[in-house]
Each structure stands twice: as C-alpha cells, then as structure tokens.
Tab-separated table of C-alpha atoms in Angstrom:
chain	number	residue	atom	x	y	z
W	88	UNK	CA	-40.799	17.634	10.491
W	89	UNK	CA	-42.594	14.463	9.418
W	90	UNK	CA	-43.165	15.950	6.001
W	91	UNK	CA	-39.526	16.798	5.538
W	92	UNK	CA	-38.555	13.333	6.596
W	93	UNK	CA	-40.912	11.740	4.147
W	94	UNK	CA	-39.535	13.718	1.206
W	95	UNK	CA	-35.968	12.873	2.103
W	96	UNK	CA	-36.603	9.164	2.355
W	97	UNK	CA	-38.385	9.152	-0.991
W	98	UNK	CA	-35.380	10.824	-2.593
W	99	UNK	CA	-33.142	8.216	-1.004
W	100	UNK	CA	-34.907	5.301	-2.657
W	101	UNK	CA	-35.076	6.946	-6.034
W	102	UNK	CA	-31.443	7.896	-5.915
W	103	UNK	CA	-30.180	4.486	-4.876
W	104	UNK	CA	-30.368	3.597	-8.532
W	105	UNK	CA	-28.436	6.643	-9.682
W	106	UNK	CA	-25.825	6.630	-6.952
W	107	UNK	CA	-24.258	3.305	-7.833
W	108	UNK	CA	-20.815	4.424	-6.635
W	109	UNK	CA	-22.092	5.252	-3.173
W	110	UNK	CA	-24.070	2.018	-2.903
W	111	UNK	CA	-20.984	0.052	-3.981
W	112	UNK	CA	-18.885	1.981	-1.482
W	113	UNK	CA	-21.282	1.100	1.357
W	114	UNK	CA	-21.961	-2.538	0.462
W	115	UNK	CA	-18.278	-3.373	-0.217
W	116	UNK	CA	-17.631	-2.898	3.488
W	117	UNK	CA	-19.944	-5.735	4.491
W	118	UNK	CA	-18.953	-9.312	5.282
W	119	UNK	CA	-19.855	-11.822	2.540
W	120	UNK	CA	-22.583	-13.388	4.689
W	121	UNK	CA	-24.378	-10.018	4.901
W	122	UNK	CA	-23.942	-9.517	1.157
W	123	UNK	CA	-25.653	-12.845	0.409
W	124	UNK	CA	-28.614	-11.502	2.379
W	125	UNK	CA	-28.443	-8.074	0.700
W	126	UNK	CA	-28.683	-9.837	-2.677
W	127	UNK	CA	-32.325	-10.566	-1.931
W	128	UNK	CA	-33.238	-7.002	-0.937
W	129	UNK	CA	-33.965	-5.801	-4.484
W	130	UNK	CA	-33.216	-6.610	-8.112
W	131	UNK	CA	-30.965	-3.592	-8.337
W	132	UNK	CA	-28.855	-4.668	-5.373
W	133	UNK	CA	-28.707	-8.224	-6.655
W	134	UNK	CA	-27.425	-7.069	-10.046
W	135	UNK	CA	-24.892	-4.783	-8.362
W	136	UNK	CA	-23.542	-7.373	-5.899
W	137	UNK	CA	-23.188	-9.981	-8.685
W	138	UNK	CA	-21.285	-7.623	-11.005
W	139	UNK	CA	-17.532	-8.223	-11.576
W	140	UNK	CA	-16.764	-4.626	-10.551
W	141	UNK	CA	-18.455	-5.141	-7.211
W	142	UNK	CA	-16.705	-8.471	-6.605
W	143	UNK	CA	-13.366	-6.704	-7.189
W	144	UNK	CA	-14.330	-3.762	-4.996
W	145	UNK	CA	-15.386	-6.086	-2.145
W	146	UNK	CA	-12.064	-7.954	-2.411
W	147	UNK	CA	-10.125	-4.674	-2.149
W	148	UNK	CA	-11.996	-3.822	1.068
W	149	UNK	CA	-11.626	-7.297	2.417
W	150	UNK	CA	-7.833	-7.133	1.905
W	151	UNK	CA	-7.783	-4.142	4.248
W	152	UNK	CA	-9.320	-6.285	6.981
W	153	UNK	CA	-7.693	-9.704	6.802
W	154	UNK	CA	-8.072	-12.320	9.498
W	155	UNK	CA	-5.990	-15.296	10.578
W	156	UNK	CA	-7.400	-18.755	9.970
W	157	UNK	CA	-6.182	-21.892	11.650
W	158	UNK	CA	-6.393	-25.394	10.260
W	159	UNK	CA	-6.419	-27.887	13.102
W	160	UNK	CA	-5.369	-31.456	12.524
W	161	UNK	CA	-8.046	-34.075	13.269
W	162	UNK	CA	-10.812	-31.469	13.634
W	163	UNK	CA	-13.714	-30.868	11.287
W	164	UNK	CA	-13.515	-27.095	11.356
W	165	UNK	CA	-11.321	-24.093	10.759
W	166	UNK	CA	-10.921	-21.335	13.308
W	167	UNK	CA	-11.042	-17.757	12.101
W	168	UNK	CA	-9.770	-14.940	14.307
W	169	UNK	CA	-10.286	-11.376	13.206
W	170	UNK	CA	-9.348	-8.947	15.960
W	171	UNK	CA	-11.668	-9.858	18.828
W	172	UNK	CA	-14.036	-11.848	16.623
W	173	UNK	CA	-13.796	-15.621	16.821
W	174	UNK	CA	-15.572	-17.941	14.392
W	175	UNK	CA	-15.641	-21.680	13.722
W	176	UNK	CA	-16.049	-22.677	10.060
W	177	UNK	CA	-17.017	-26.304	9.352
W	178	UNK	CA	-14.954	-28.014	6.625
W	179	UNK	CA	-16.891	-28.720	3.411
W	180	UNK	CA	-17.109	-32.496	3.828
W	181	UNK	CA	-19.319	-34.692	5.981
W	182	UNK	CA	-16.430	-36.888	7.076
W	183	UNK	CA	-12.989	-35.338	7.078
W	184	UNK	CA	-10.497	-37.446	5.052
W	185	UNK	CA	-7.584	-38.734	7.160
W	186	UNK	CA	-4.823	-37.136	5.118
W	187	UNK	CA	-6.589	-33.834	4.578
W	188	UNK	CA	-4.211	-30.892	4.511
W	189	UNK	CA	-4.640	-27.175	4.018
W	190	UNK	CA	-2.174	-25.716	1.505
W	191	UNK	CA	-2.916	-22.017	1.253
W	192	UNK	CA	-5.436	-19.195	1.327
W	193	UNK	CA	-5.752	-16.658	-1.513
W	194	UNK	CA	-8.452	-14.309	-2.893
W	195	UNK	CA	-10.948	-15.722	-0.368
W	196	UNK	CA	-10.255	-19.340	-1.377
W	197	UNK	CA	-8.816	-22.139	0.657
W	198	UNK	CA	-6.908	-24.908	-1.067
W	199	UNK	CA	-7.357	-28.309	0.601
W	200	UNK	CA	-5.671	-31.526	-0.504
W	201	UNK	CA	-5.927	-35.189	0.286
W	202	UNK	CA	-3.050	-37.519	-0.673
W	203	UNK	CA	-3.913	-41.175	-0.436
W	204	UNK	CA	-2.347	-44.142	-2.246
W	205	UNK	CA	-0.600	-42.031	-4.933
W	206	UNK	CA	-3.901	-40.249	-5.609
W	207	UNK	CA	-3.978	-36.570	-4.873
W	208	UNK	CA	-7.319	-34.788	-4.665
W	209	UNK	CA	-7.286	-30.985	-4.643
W	210	UNK	CA	-10.229	-28.844	-3.585
W	211	UNK	CA	-10.724	-25.101	-3.983
W	212	UNK	CA	-13.183	-23.864	-1.370
W	213	UNK	CA	-14.704	-20.460	-0.728
W	214	UNK	CA	-15.832	-20.713	2.916
W	215	UNK	CA	-17.672	-17.370	2.759
W	216	UNK	CA	-20.009	-18.458	-0.062
W	217	UNK	CA	-19.720	-22.183	0.851
W	218	UNK	CA	-18.856	-23.022	-2.752
W	219	UNK	CA	-16.531	-25.972	-3.394
W	220	UNK	CA	-14.747	-27.165	-6.517
W	221	UNK	CA	-12.859	-30.420	-6.938
W	222	UNK	CA	-10.033	-29.956	-9.444
W	223	UNK	CA	-9.653	-32.523	-12.272
W	224	UNK	CA	-7.641	-35.693	-11.584
W	225	UNK	CA	-3.901	-35.212	-11.110
W	226	UNK	CA	-1.004	-37.432	-12.252
W	227	UNK	CA	-0.181	-40.226	-9.744
W	228	UNK	CA	2.717	-39.371	-7.448
W	229	UNK	CA	4.982	-41.706	-5.439
W	230	UNK	CA	5.373	-39.195	-2.608
W	231	UNK	CA	3.153	-36.342	-1.379
W	232	UNK	CA	3.449	-33.555	-3.995
W	233	UNK	CA	4.338	-29.926	-3.222
W	234	UNK	CA	1.906	-27.219	-4.218
W	235	UNK	CA	1.940	-23.456	-4.743
W	236	UNK	CA	-0.724	-21.100	-6.089
W	237	UNK	CA	0.056	-17.948	-8.095
W	238	UNK	CA	-2.855	-15.568	-8.535
W	239	UNK	CA	-3.920	-12.303	-10.091
W	240	UNK	CA	-7.104	-10.291	-9.503
W	241	UNK	CA	-9.405	-12.675	-11.387
W	242	UNK	CA	-7.376	-15.765	-12.151
W	243	UNK	CA	-5.165	-18.337	-10.474
W	244	UNK	CA	-2.705	-21.039	-11.423
W	245	UNK	CA	-1.880	-23.974	-9.195
W	246	UNK	CA	1.619	-25.477	-9.540
W	247	UNK	CA	2.046	-29.078	-8.458
W	248	UNK	CA	5.516	-30.585	-8.190
W	249	UNK	CA	5.245	-34.375	-7.955
W	250	UNK	CA	7.185	-37.644	-8.178
W	251	UNK	CA	5.681	-39.471	-11.210
W	252	UNK	CA	4.634	-43.008	-10.290
W	253	UNK	CA	5.588	-44.102	-13.833
W	254	UNK	CA	9.269	-43.065	-13.469
W	255	UNK	CA	11.727	-45.201	-11.526
W	256	UNK	CA	14.639	-42.734	-11.012
W	257	UNK	CA	14.767	-41.672	-7.365
W	258	UNK	CA	14.229	-37.972	-6.760
W	259	UNK	CA	12.915	-37.307	-10.282
W	260	UNK	CA	10.294	-34.521	-10.183
W	261	UNK	CA	7.873	-33.050	-12.653
W	262	UNK	CA	5.628	-30.036	-12.504
W	263	UNK	CA	2.088	-29.665	-13.760
W	264	UNK	CA	-0.058	-26.552	-13.627
W	265	UNK	CA	-3.809	-26.077	-13.293
W	266	UNK	CA	-5.126	-22.851	-14.795
W	267	UNK	CA	-8.452	-21.375	-13.640
W	268	UNK	CA	-8.908	-20.018	-17.167
W	269	UNK	CA	-8.635	-23.357	-19.014
W	270	UNK	CA	-9.974	-25.424	-16.100
W	271	UNK	CA	-7.431	-28.161	-16.823
W	272	UNK	CA	-3.943	-29.445	-15.949
W	273	UNK	CA	-0.960	-29.054	-18.231
W	274	UNK	CA	2.427	-30.774	-17.873
W	275	UNK	CA	5.337	-28.330	-17.665
W	276	UNK	CA	8.160	-30.915	-17.615
W	277	UNK	CA	10.839	-32.039	-15.193
W	278	UNK	CA	12.146	-29.744	-12.475
W	279	UNK	CA	15.595	-29.785	-10.910
W	280	UNK	CA	14.578	-28.051	-7.677
W	281	UNK	CA	11.690	-28.899	-5.438
W	282	UNK	CA	10.254	-27.090	-2.421
W	283	UNK	CA	10.938	-28.247	1.134
W	284	UNK	CA	7.178	-28.208	1.758
W	285	UNK	CA	3.966	-26.834	0.266
W	286	UNK	CA	4.253	-23.822	2.563
W	287	UNK	CA	4.694	-20.895	0.195
W	288	UNK	CA	4.125	-17.181	-0.268
W	289	UNK	CA	2.312	-15.772	-3.289
W	290	UNK	CA	2.944	-12.133	-4.248
W	291	UNK	CA	2.541	-10.266	-7.541
W	292	UNK	CA	1.380	-13.350	-9.456
W	293	UNK	CA	4.465	-15.309	-8.314
W	294	UNK	CA	4.854	-18.280	-5.947
W	295	UNK	CA	7.884	-18.521	-3.641
W	296	UNK	CA	8.949	-21.673	-1.791
W	297	UNK	CA	11.995	-22.359	0.356
W	298	UNK	CA	14.264	-25.064	-1.078
W	299	UNK	CA	16.925	-27.112	0.743
W	300	UNK	CA	20.591	-26.205	0.877
W	301	UNK	CA	22.805	-28.578	-1.138
W	302	UNK	CA	25.130	-29.336	1.782
W	303	UNK	CA	22.433	-29.897	4.401
W	304	UNK	CA	18.987	-30.980	3.162
W	305	UNK	CA	17.377	-30.105	6.511
W	306	UNK	CA	17.929	-26.350	6.179
W	307	UNK	CA	16.752	-23.844	3.589
W	308	UNK	CA	19.414	-22.790	1.077
W	309	UNK	CA	17.507	-20.666	-1.398
W	310	UNK	CA	14.097	-19.768	-2.800
W	311	UNK	CA	12.321	-21.250	-5.806
W	312	UNK	CA	9.964	-18.888	-7.652
W	313	UNK	CA	7.484	-19.396	-10.485
W	314	UNK	CA	5.117	-16.855	-12.011
W	315	UNK	CA	1.776	-17.084	-13.864
W	316	UNK	CA	3.717	-17.253	-17.156
W	317	UNK	CA	5.446	-20.399	-15.792
W	318	UNK	CA	8.936	-18.842	-15.603
W	319	UNK	CA	10.999	-20.568	-12.913
W	320	UNK	CA	14.003	-19.062	-11.151
W	321	UNK	CA	15.910	-19.354	-7.903
W	322	UNK	CA	16.767	-16.557	-5.488
W	323	UNK	CA	19.608	-16.785	-2.996
W	324	UNK	CA	19.073	-16.063	0.693
W	325	UNK	CA	20.855	-13.352	2.680
W	326	UNK	CA	24.143	-14.662	4.094
W	327	UNK	CA	23.499	-13.947	7.745
W	328	UNK	CA	20.373	-15.981	8.390
W	329	UNK	CA	19.685	-18.603	11.024
W	330	UNK	CA	18.325	-22.137	10.534
W	331	UNK	CA	14.900	-20.989	11.752
W	332	UNK	CA	13.528	-19.281	8.637
W	333	UNK	CA	10.037	-18.351	7.469
W	334	UNK	CA	8.921	-16.761	4.211
W	335	UNK	CA	6.061	-14.301	4.657
W	336	UNK	CA	4.136	-11.636	2.756
W	337	UNK	CA	4.446	-8.361	4.668
W	338	UNK	CA	2.599	-5.450	3.088
W	339	UNK	CA	2.938	-7.058	-0.336
W	340	UNK	CA	6.726	-7.599	-0.075
W	341	UNK	CA	8.461	-10.952	-0.015
W	342	UNK	CA	9.986	-11.066	3.465
W	343	UNK	CA	12.100	-13.475	5.418
W	344	UNK	CA	11.970	-13.877	9.169
W	345	UNK	CA	15.062	-15.347	10.703
W	346	UNK	CA	14.800	-16.240	14.389
W	347	UNK	CA	18.013	-16.313	16.389
W	348	UNK	CA	17.203	-18.249	19.542
W	349	UNK	CA	20.609	-17.688	21.194
W	350	UNK	CA	20.370	-13.927	20.804
W	351	UNK	CA	16.647	-13.807	21.687
W	352	UNK	CA	15.796	-11.802	18.593
W	353	UNK	CA	14.557	-11.986	15.029
W	354	UNK	CA	15.710	-10.300	11.841
W	355	UNK	CA	13.276	-9.206	9.175
W	356	UNK	CA	14.695	-9.246	5.645
W	357	UNK	CA	12.836	-7.785	2.689
W	358	UNK	CA	13.531	-8.562	-0.976
W	359	UNK	CA	13.769	-5.259	-2.776
W	360	UNK	CA	13.914	-6.242	-6.415
W	361	UNK	CA	12.045	-9.321	-7.501
W	362	UNK	CA	12.735	-9.296	-11.202
W	363	UNK	CA	16.409	-8.802	-11.845
W	364	UNK	CA	18.748	-9.380	-8.974
W	365	UNK	CA	17.881	-10.523	-5.470
W	366	UNK	CA	18.758	-7.697	-3.126
W	367	UNK	CA	17.874	-8.352	0.493
W	368	UNK	CA	17.910	-5.608	3.048
W	369	UNK	CA	17.467	-5.991	6.772
W	370	UNK	CA	14.369	-3.990	7.593
W	371	UNK	CA	14.582	-4.527	11.335
W	372	UNK	CA	16.109	-6.601	14.044
W	373	UNK	CA	13.957	-6.912	17.142
W	374	UNK	CA	14.189	-8.410	20.594
W	375	UNK	CA	11.952	-11.414	21.118
W	376	UNK	CA	11.015	-11.570	24.786
W	377	UNK	CA	8.515	-14.309	23.898
W	378	UNK	CA	11.324	-16.794	23.231
W	379	UNK	CA	11.654	-17.156	26.999
W	380	UNK	CA	8.121	-18.573	27.038
W	381	UNK	CA	8.678	-21.261	24.457
W	382	UNK	CA	9.640	-22.483	21.045
W	383	UNK	CA	8.208	-20.852	17.873
W	384	UNK	CA	6.878	-23.665	15.687
W	385	UNK	CA	5.437	-21.512	12.909
W	386	UNK	CA	5.326	-17.932	11.623
W	387	UNK	CA	2.724	-16.301	9.385
W	388	UNK	CA	1.974	-12.669	8.463
W	389	UNK	CA	-0.833	-10.418	7.272
W	390	UNK	CA	-0.562	-6.766	6.253
W	391	UNK	CA	2.007	-5.415	8.743
W	392	UNK	CA	1.570	-8.029	11.468
W	393	UNK	CA	3.635	-11.127	12.142
W	394	UNK	CA	2.074	-13.986	14.086
W	395	UNK	CA	4.547	-16.076	16.075
W	396	UNK	CA	3.000	-19.392	17.071
W	397	UNK	CA	4.260	-20.956	20.289
W	398	UNK	CA	3.009	-24.246	21.676
W	399	UNK	CA	1.076	-22.656	24.512
W	400	UNK	CA	0.561	-19.095	23.351
W	401	UNK	CA	0.300	-16.910	20.234
W	402	UNK	CA	1.901	-13.484	19.833
W	403	UNK	CA	1.498	-10.802	17.186
W	404	UNK	CA	4.234	-8.308	16.365
W	405	UNK	CA	3.227	-5.128	14.536
W	406	UNK	CA	6.085	-3.809	12.401
W	407	UNK	CA	4.455	-0.368	12.110
W	408	UNK	CA	4.075	0.358	15.818
W	409	UNK	CA	6.899	-2.074	16.800
W	410	UNK	CA	4.717	-3.534	19.516
W	411	UNK	CA	3.845	-7.026	20.727
W	412	UNK	CA	0.392	-8.259	21.697
W	413	UNK	CA	-1.002	-11.641	22.597
W	414	UNK	CA	-3.511	-13.010	20.061
W	415	UNK	CA	-7.106	-12.904	21.321
W	416	UNK	CA	-8.527	-16.436	21.619
W	417	UNK	CA	-5.015	-17.910	21.513
W	418	UNK	CA	-5.970	-20.216	24.407
W	419	UNK	CA	-8.386	-22.095	22.115
W	420	UNK	CA	-5.357	-23.079	19.993
W	421	UNK	CA	-3.142	-24.212	22.878
W	422	UNK	CA	-1.132	-27.339	22.033
W	423	UNK	CA	-3.087	-27.826	18.794
W	424	UNK	CA	-0.151	-27.128	16.424
W	425	UNK	CA	-2.411	-25.659	13.707
W	426	UNK	CA	-1.298	-24.382	10.312
W	427	UNK	CA	-2.204	-20.714	10.000
W	428	UNK	CA	-2.883	-18.443	7.040
W	429	UNK	CA	-3.939	-14.864	6.369
W	430	UNK	CA	-7.477	-14.916	4.991
W	431	UNK	CA	-9.556	-12.341	3.102
W	432	UNK	CA	-13.221	-13.045	2.408
W	433	UNK	CA	-14.437	-12.810	-1.178
W	434	UNK	CA	-17.460	-13.395	-3.397
W	435	UNK	CA	-15.315	-14.942	-6.149
W	436	UNK	CA	-16.673	-18.134	-7.704
W	437	UNK	CA	-14.334	-21.143	-7.268
W	438	UNK	CA	-13.560	-21.082	-10.979
W	439	UNK	CA	-11.676	-17.940	-9.886
W	440	UNK	CA	-12.474	-16.125	-13.085
W	441	UNK	CA	-14.512	-12.929	-13.179
W	442	UNK	CA	-15.325	-10.502	-15.943
W	443	UNK	CA	-13.045	-12.050	-18.553
C	108	UNK	CA	-2.276	38.985	1.635
C	109	UNK	CA	-2.827	37.270	-1.669
C	110	UNK	CA	-5.813	35.276	-0.461
C	111	UNK	CA	-8.738	35.903	1.834
C	112	UNK	CA	-8.887	34.055	5.103
C	113	UNK	CA	-12.659	33.803	4.982
C	114	UNK	CA	-14.808	32.099	2.400
C	115	UNK	CA	-18.553	32.451	1.854
C	116	UNK	CA	-20.591	29.443	0.804
C	117	UNK	CA	-24.174	29.653	-0.413
C	118	UNK	CA	-26.483	26.681	0.099
C	119	UNK	CA	-29.120	25.534	-2.391
C	120	UNK	CA	-31.804	27.326	-0.386
C	121	UNK	CA	-29.871	30.601	-0.383
C	122	UNK	CA	-28.374	30.651	3.125
C	123	UNK	CA	-24.863	32.122	3.427
C	124	UNK	CA	-22.103	30.515	5.513
C	125	UNK	CA	-18.988	32.564	6.229
C	126	UNK	CA	-16.222	30.212	7.278
C	127	UNK	CA	-12.451	30.029	7.579
C	128	UNK	CA	-10.732	29.208	4.329
C	129	UNK	CA	-8.907	26.316	6.012
C	130	UNK	CA	-12.261	24.758	6.964
C	131	UNK	CA	-13.549	25.048	3.406
C	132	UNK	CA	-10.344	23.548	1.990
C	133	UNK	CA	-11.266	20.160	3.442
C	134	UNK	CA	-13.720	19.928	0.578
C	135	UNK	CA	-11.754	19.104	-2.557
C	136	UNK	CA	-14.543	20.520	-4.697
C	137	UNK	CA	-14.216	23.909	-2.988
C	138	UNK	CA	-10.434	23.621	-3.000
C	139	UNK	CA	-10.492	23.329	-6.816
C	140	UNK	CA	-12.832	26.313	-7.112
C	141	UNK	CA	-10.560	28.424	-4.879
C	142	UNK	CA	-7.392	27.335	-6.695
C	143	UNK	CA	-8.886	27.960	-10.122
C	144	UNK	CA	-10.528	31.299	-9.533
C	145	UNK	CA	-9.184	32.525	-6.198
C	146	UNK	CA	-12.305	34.636	-5.707
C	147	UNK	CA	-11.727	37.507	-3.320
C	148	UNK	CA	-14.787	37.991	-1.139
C	149	UNK	CA	-16.798	36.074	-3.711
C	150	UNK	CA	-19.654	33.781	-2.817
C	151	UNK	CA	-19.197	30.143	-3.777
C	152	UNK	CA	-22.527	28.493	-4.559
C	153	UNK	CA	-23.118	24.958	-3.326
C	154	UNK	CA	-26.247	24.186	-5.355
C	155	UNK	CA	-26.528	20.519	-4.417
C	156	UNK	CA	-26.611	20.986	-0.633
C	157	UNK	CA	-29.305	22.613	1.515
C	158	UNK	CA	-28.566	24.806	4.548
C	159	UNK	CA	-29.432	22.169	7.154
C	160	UNK	CA	-27.061	19.606	5.623
C	161	UNK	CA	-24.332	22.119	4.820
C	162	UNK	CA	-24.212	23.361	8.415
C	163	UNK	CA	-23.796	19.761	9.581
C	164	UNK	CA	-21.020	19.127	7.029
C	165	UNK	CA	-19.248	22.318	8.129
C	166	UNK	CA	-19.552	21.230	11.760
C	167	UNK	CA	-17.589	18.117	10.767
C	168	UNK	CA	-14.995	20.127	8.831
C	169	UNK	CA	-14.471	22.564	11.736
C	170	UNK	CA	-14.083	19.789	14.279
C	171	UNK	CA	-11.603	17.902	12.152
C	172	UNK	CA	-9.573	21.044	11.597
C	173	UNK	CA	-9.432	22.399	15.132
C	174	UNK	CA	-8.812	19.103	16.819
C	175	UNK	CA	-6.010	17.815	14.620
C	176	UNK	CA	-3.961	17.237	17.746
C	177	UNK	CA	-6.609	15.394	19.714
C	178	UNK	CA	-5.735	11.782	20.244
C	179	UNK	CA	-7.435	9.072	18.234
C	180	UNK	CA	-9.955	7.996	20.857
C	181	UNK	CA	-11.504	11.412	21.405
C	182	UNK	CA	-11.779	11.789	17.696
C	183	UNK	CA	-13.545	8.504	17.054
C	184	UNK	CA	-15.989	9.172	19.892
C	185	UNK	CA	-16.938	12.501	18.324
C	186	UNK	CA	-17.281	10.877	14.895
C	187	UNK	CA	-19.474	8.139	16.340
C	188	UNK	CA	-21.831	10.703	17.889
C	189	UNK	CA	-21.793	12.738	14.680
C	190	UNK	CA	-23.182	9.866	12.585
C	191	UNK	CA	-25.634	8.798	15.258
C	192	UNK	CA	-28.355	10.337	13.106
C	193	UNK	CA	-31.522	9.244	11.391
C	194	UNK	CA	-31.391	7.541	8.019
C	195	UNK	CA	-32.643	10.551	6.056
C	196	UNK	CA	-29.931	12.754	7.591
C	197	UNK	CA	-27.231	10.184	6.765
C	198	UNK	CA	-28.502	10.076	3.213
C	199	UNK	CA	-28.399	13.868	2.830
C	200	UNK	CA	-24.950	13.919	4.438
C	201	UNK	CA	-23.443	11.316	2.162
C	202	UNK	CA	-24.805	13.015	-0.939
C	203	UNK	CA	-23.310	16.295	0.292
C	204	UNK	CA	-19.969	14.705	1.231
C	205	UNK	CA	-19.865	13.082	-2.191
C	206	UNK	CA	-20.657	16.351	-3.989
C	207	UNK	CA	-18.193	18.364	-1.888
C	208	UNK	CA	-15.670	15.509	-2.088
C	209	UNK	CA	-14.629	15.072	1.545
C	210	UNK	CA	-13.207	11.497	1.554
C	211	UNK	CA	-12.933	10.984	5.345
C	212	UNK	CA	-16.563	12.047	5.801
C	213	UNK	CA	-17.690	9.741	2.976
C	214	UNK	CA	-15.799	6.921	4.698
C	215	UNK	CA	-17.337	7.670	8.065
C	216	UNK	CA	-20.920	7.644	6.759
C	217	UNK	CA	-20.419	4.581	4.540
C	218	UNK	CA	-19.096	2.694	7.576
C	219	UNK	CA	-22.101	3.799	9.596
C	220	UNK	CA	-24.676	2.774	6.958
C	221	UNK	CA	-22.878	-0.545	6.353
C	222	UNK	CA	-23.075	-1.269	10.085
C	223	UNK	CA	-26.851	-0.737	9.909
C	224	UNK	CA	-27.129	-3.484	7.240
C	225	UNK	CA	-25.092	-6.012	9.182
C	226	UNK	CA	-27.051	-8.885	10.675
C	227	UNK	CA	-30.426	-7.658	9.337
C	228	UNK	CA	-32.975	-9.609	7.319
C	229	UNK	CA	-33.875	-8.391	3.798
C	230	UNK	CA	-37.299	-7.287	5.139
C	231	UNK	CA	-35.725	-5.197	7.882
C	232	UNK	CA	-33.231	-3.577	5.473
C	233	UNK	CA	-36.073	-2.668	3.099
C	234	UNK	CA	-38.030	-1.215	6.002
C	235	UNK	CA	-35.183	0.906	7.404
C	236	UNK	CA	-34.129	2.247	4.031
C	237	UNK	CA	-37.549	2.281	2.369
C	238	UNK	CA	-36.575	0.083	-0.566
C	239	UNK	CA	-39.253	-1.608	-2.684
C	240	UNK	CA	-39.232	-5.380	-2.849
C	241	UNK	CA	-39.402	-6.110	-6.578
C	242	UNK	CA	-38.910	-9.876	-6.276
C	243	UNK	CA	-41.725	-12.391	-6.736
C	244	UNK	CA	-42.601	-14.849	-3.950
C	245	UNK	CA	-41.092	-17.664	-6.061
C	246	UNK	CA	-37.800	-15.811	-6.479
C	247	UNK	CA	-37.573	-15.165	-2.734
C	248	UNK	CA	-38.170	-18.851	-1.955
C	249	UNK	CA	-35.466	-19.763	-4.461
C	250	UNK	CA	-32.867	-17.508	-2.735
C	251	UNK	CA	-33.652	-19.042	0.618
C	252	UNK	CA	-33.153	-22.498	-0.845
C	253	UNK	CA	-29.826	-21.579	-2.464
C	254	UNK	CA	-28.203	-19.610	0.338
C	255	UNK	CA	-30.560	-20.316	3.209
C	256	UNK	CA	-27.608	-20.898	5.562
C	257	UNK	CA	-26.736	-17.201	5.353
C	258	UNK	CA	-30.187	-16.271	6.684
C	259	UNK	CA	-29.766	-18.251	9.899
C-alpha cells in the first residue's frame, strides 16, 4: 500500500502544474488571508495567485459568500460578521480622525472619508490585503460632499457631489469624478439634483442615490443614477411607498424597501428595467413582527438577505425561504448605531485595475 | 425499449463496471458518449480512471441518485464522510471527477482540499501535499516582511 501511495503523491505534485484549472478552483475558495500564505508555498502558486484571472475567479467565489461589516462611530475597528464567524478589523490609521466616515464597500474595498475644514480626504482600503490608497486632493467644499462609487469587474469611478467653496450661490452643486484608470479627478460640471446622503447602491456599473421630494425635503422623492460613462438620470419611485425607505441591492437588482410601521409590514419593490423606463413591481409584502421590538434605524442587504437594524437587536429576513432569524453576534452591536455594508473579500490592488 | 437500462464502463486497468444508465448519466462525459453513439450493450472505456477510483466515483453517483429525496442534512453528512480520505485518494478522485465531468463532486472535493489549506503554514501545506519549496531563503524572508501579519 505504501508503494501505491508514494506513486500517487508523486503524480499529484507533477500534475499541479498541468492542472491549473483545478488548482484555481481549489484556491479560489480560500479567504484572502490564507491566499497570502499560499503565495509563499511555491513559485507556481505565487504566479497563479497573482494572475488577473485568479483575482477575478477569487472575487466570483467571494461574492457567493458575502459578509456584513459594521462601521462603529468612535471606535478604531470594523466588525465583520459572516454567518457564525465574528472578526474585528482595525482601521488603517494609528489615530482615527474625528470626522471619519465609511461611505461604501465594493469589490473588496472600503471607501473611508474625512471631511474637515472644507478639506475632504478619501481613502480606498482593502482590509483583506491591508493595502491603503489616499486619493488625490479634492476640490474644497462648503458642506460635506455626497459620494457614490460605480464599479465594473476591474475598474471603479468615484462620483463626488460637492458645494464649491469658490461659489457664493446657496445650494449650487458640482460633480467631479475619480477614475481608477486615470488615477485622477475630472470635473463633470454643475448638477441640479443632489443625493440626500452618501448612502447609495451600486449595480451594473451604475450608482443610485435617493434624492429629496420637492414638496418635502425630509422625504425621498426619486432616485438619482449615474453610470461609468457619466450619464445622469432620475428615476421616479413607486406611488405607494412610505416615508421609511431604503435602497438595497438584492440579488443584483435595484430594490426598495418601504416599511409601514402602522401596518407592521414592509413592501419590497424591484426595478425591472433600468435603462428605458422605470417599472417597479412589488415583489413581496411581508409581516414584520420585529417592529413590536423597536424602531428600524437602518436597512442593508446582501444576496437574498435583508438586514433590519434595530437599536437593541438585529434581524435578517431571507427572501428565498421567507424566514426571519436574529443576527449572530448582534448583541455586540447593541445601541452602537453602526453603518452596515455587504462585504466581499478580494485580492484587488487599491488602484482597482487588473489585467488591462 | 430504445435504450439499454444498463451501461458498462471499463477502467484504465481493464475492470468492468455494470451500472444503471441513470447512475452513469451523472457524468456529463458519459452522457455525451451515450447521446452521441447510444451504444447498445457496448463497453464505454474510461481510460483516465483506474478501478479503485472509478468504484469510489460510482459509489458517489449511486448515493446521489438513490437518495434524491433525503433531506439536506443526511446528504451533507454522507458527503463529509465520503471526502474524509487521504490526500492521494482526494487527488485521484478530483482528477476522475474532472475527466468524467461531475460538477457537484468536483465542488465537494475542492471544498475539502481548500479546507485543508486553511490556517496552515506554507511548510505544513508543502508537507501535506508534497510540494517542493523552490524559493530561496532571501525570498522567504522578504514575503514574511511584506505580509508577515498574515502569518500570525
């Protein structure tokens, strides 16, 4: 038996080189931290793991297993919850800046900003590889700017809507865009609509923000969208929505969650056609027993799960199985009012550009 | 009947396996052969797979056919035991699953091997999988300097 075993193992090593597809298939399933270790196993593995094809393949796997990350105000770390696994990730600075904010999570990156005295610093951070990039200086803004990131498989564009310090008209906004391909900012011109906040959804290379209604600036009235080609447009909301609205990405579709507190339920609307006309259809309308426990201060989604964040507790609704569960580790987040995002680990360099 | 209900497979070392057609159809490679030629009572050679590995692959195919109605937990327990094998067996199995094109089996084994890499040092991975270290001492030191945090 020992002889047989020996022959087989020898074949294994020799064939590792030939069976690149199988090796890629196996290694793509590993967390980035394990891959950084695997890079120093052999020259062949190192070459493979560094190749653009592998980086893409790993990202595809990672998207199948997203986690939720939570940005806690006043704390020097993020919290990552993936099923039953809980992890603390230290922020990439020694001393956390006072006005530090987390804007979004995409392709394994986290976008952090710091707005102080009209200056606005923007950082792209890959927590899995611990790489950090400070974007070039932005135009001074009188008020905190709004941000959205559109991205494709190997590129991203950051849109920044700001209030130019050099212009005196109240409410005058301009947009500038940072492209990961050019590595620089470019002015796009003035904009007539601006997002309610930097909270946005990015699907199919397009950013979507909620914008205020004309009659009542405190509620959302429509959606502002911009794509990688810098085409802006607005999309109207369904007529029967409540004041408590959240935009989310559910299984790659732009979706709207409208919570009706009086009726103890939420409606899930999905936009069917992005490009021509906005056609919303109500995918489901579900009872929300959790509303008896408390107030929902934020909603975020990943794949087919919606996370409803209450002050004391966190609940996940699965739209496939139509079931509720309480988030594991939710007690760690009690009364912390974090901002949450869906996160997928990646090996992408912060320049965001691979194989081009 | 236009097709036979039994199919005969011949391993690389000449052993014959007579199995239900439905079992064999889980392999896309065999499915294509059957669709193309529809051999009646013919023997389909499987030149890349030896008898020991083929019998193990067929054990998987039979289980996954018969127990289609078993609930998920029973299934995953069986799968877990199935891949609780030595490295050389997993290697032979994945090569066979790849050749015979049985995607769920490929998935199962890839998951298993990936789990064996997780949390291991480069030395341990090389030892388990018998991979030669072709880096110089200087290169190794350099990696530790650059991404030393990952090794902790």
